[in-house]
CSV table of C-alpha atoms in Angstrom, one decimal:
chain,number,residue,atom,x,y,z
A,137,MET,CA,54.5,13.3,28.4
A,138,ILE,CA,52.4,14.7,31.2
A,139,LYS,CA,51.7,18.4,32.6
A,140,VAL,CA,52.7,18.7,36.2
A,141,GLY,CA,52.1,22.4,37.4
A,142,ASN,CA,53.9,24.7,34.6
A,143,ASP,CA,56.1,22.0,33.6
A,144,TYR,CA,56.1,19.0,31.2
A,145,VAL,CA,57.5,15.7,32.4
A,146,VAL,CA,58.5,13.1,29.9
A,147,GLN,CA,58.1,9.5,31.0
A,148,ALA,CA,59.1,6.1,29.9
A,149,ASN,CA,57.7,3.1,31.6
A,150,ASP,CA,56.3,4.8,34.6
A,151,LYS,CA,59.6,6.5,35.2
A,152,CYS,CA,60.0,10.2,34.9
A,153,ILE,CA,62.9,11.0,32.5
A,154,LEU,CA,63.0,14.6,32.0
A,155,LYS,CA,61.4,17.7,33.2
A,156,VAL,CA,61.0,20.8,30.9
A,157,GLY,CA,59.2,24.1,31.1
A,158,SER,CA,58.0,24.0,27.4
A,159,ARG,CA,55.8,21.8,25.8
A,160,ARG,CA,57.3,22.5,22.4
A,161,ARG,CA,60.8,21.9,23.7
A,162,ALA,CA,59.7,18.6,25.3
A,163,VAL,CA,58.4,17.3,22.1
A,164,GLN,CA,61.6,18.5,20.3
A,165,LEU,CA,63.6,16.5,22.5
A,166,ILE,CA,61.6,13.4,22.4
A,167,ASN,CA,62.1,13.5,18.6
A,168,GLU,CA,65.8,14.2,18.9
A,169,ALA,CA,66.2,11.1,21.3
A,170,THR,CA,63.9,8.8,19.1
A,171,ASP,CA,66.2,9.6,16.1
A,172,LEU,CA,69.3,8.9,18.3
A,173,LEU,CA,67.8,5.6,19.5
A,174,ASN,CA,66.8,4.6,15.8
A,175,ALA,CA,70.3,5.6,14.5
A,176,LEU,CA,71.8,3.4,17.4
A,177,ALA,CA,69.7,0.5,16.6
A,178,SER,CA,70.6,0.6,12.8
A,179,VAL,CA,74.4,0.7,13.6
A,180,GLU,CA,74.4,-2.2,16.2
A,181,ALA,CA,72.2,-4.7,14.1
A,182,PRO,CA,73.0,-4.1,10.4
A,183,GLY,CA,72.1,-7.6,9.8
A,184,ILE,CA,68.4,-7.3,10.5
A,185,ALA,CA,67.5,-5.5,7.7
A,186,PRO,CA,65.5,-7.3,5.0
A,187,GLU,CA,67.5,-8.6,2.1
A,188,ALA,CA,66.9,-7.0,-1.3
A,189,PRO,CA,64.7,-9.1,-3.5
A,190,SER,CA,66.5,-11.0,-6.4
A,191,LEU,CA,66.3,-9.4,-9.9
A,192,GLN,CA,67.1,-12.7,-11.4
A,193,ARG,CA,64.4,-14.2,-13.6
A,194,GLU,CA,63.2,-17.6,-12.7
A,195,THR,CA,62.4,-20.0,-15.5
A,196,PRO,CA,58.9,-21.1,-15.4
A,197,GLU,CA,58.3,-24.9,-14.9
A,198,LEU,CA,56.8,-26.5,-18.1
A,199,PRO,CA,54.2,-29.5,-17.9
């Protein structure tokens, strides 16, 4: 996010995405967009989550 005159411009990869008059509103919109992208990523790729550890006990090896 950069300040241009009295406005704040949100950038992503050198591209201007959004121009807002309030810094607080710009931060709020960035947080909402981040939350939406994270939710979308978890819906599109549910198999990426690590598996839960096994609760089954393994028998120790005896010499």
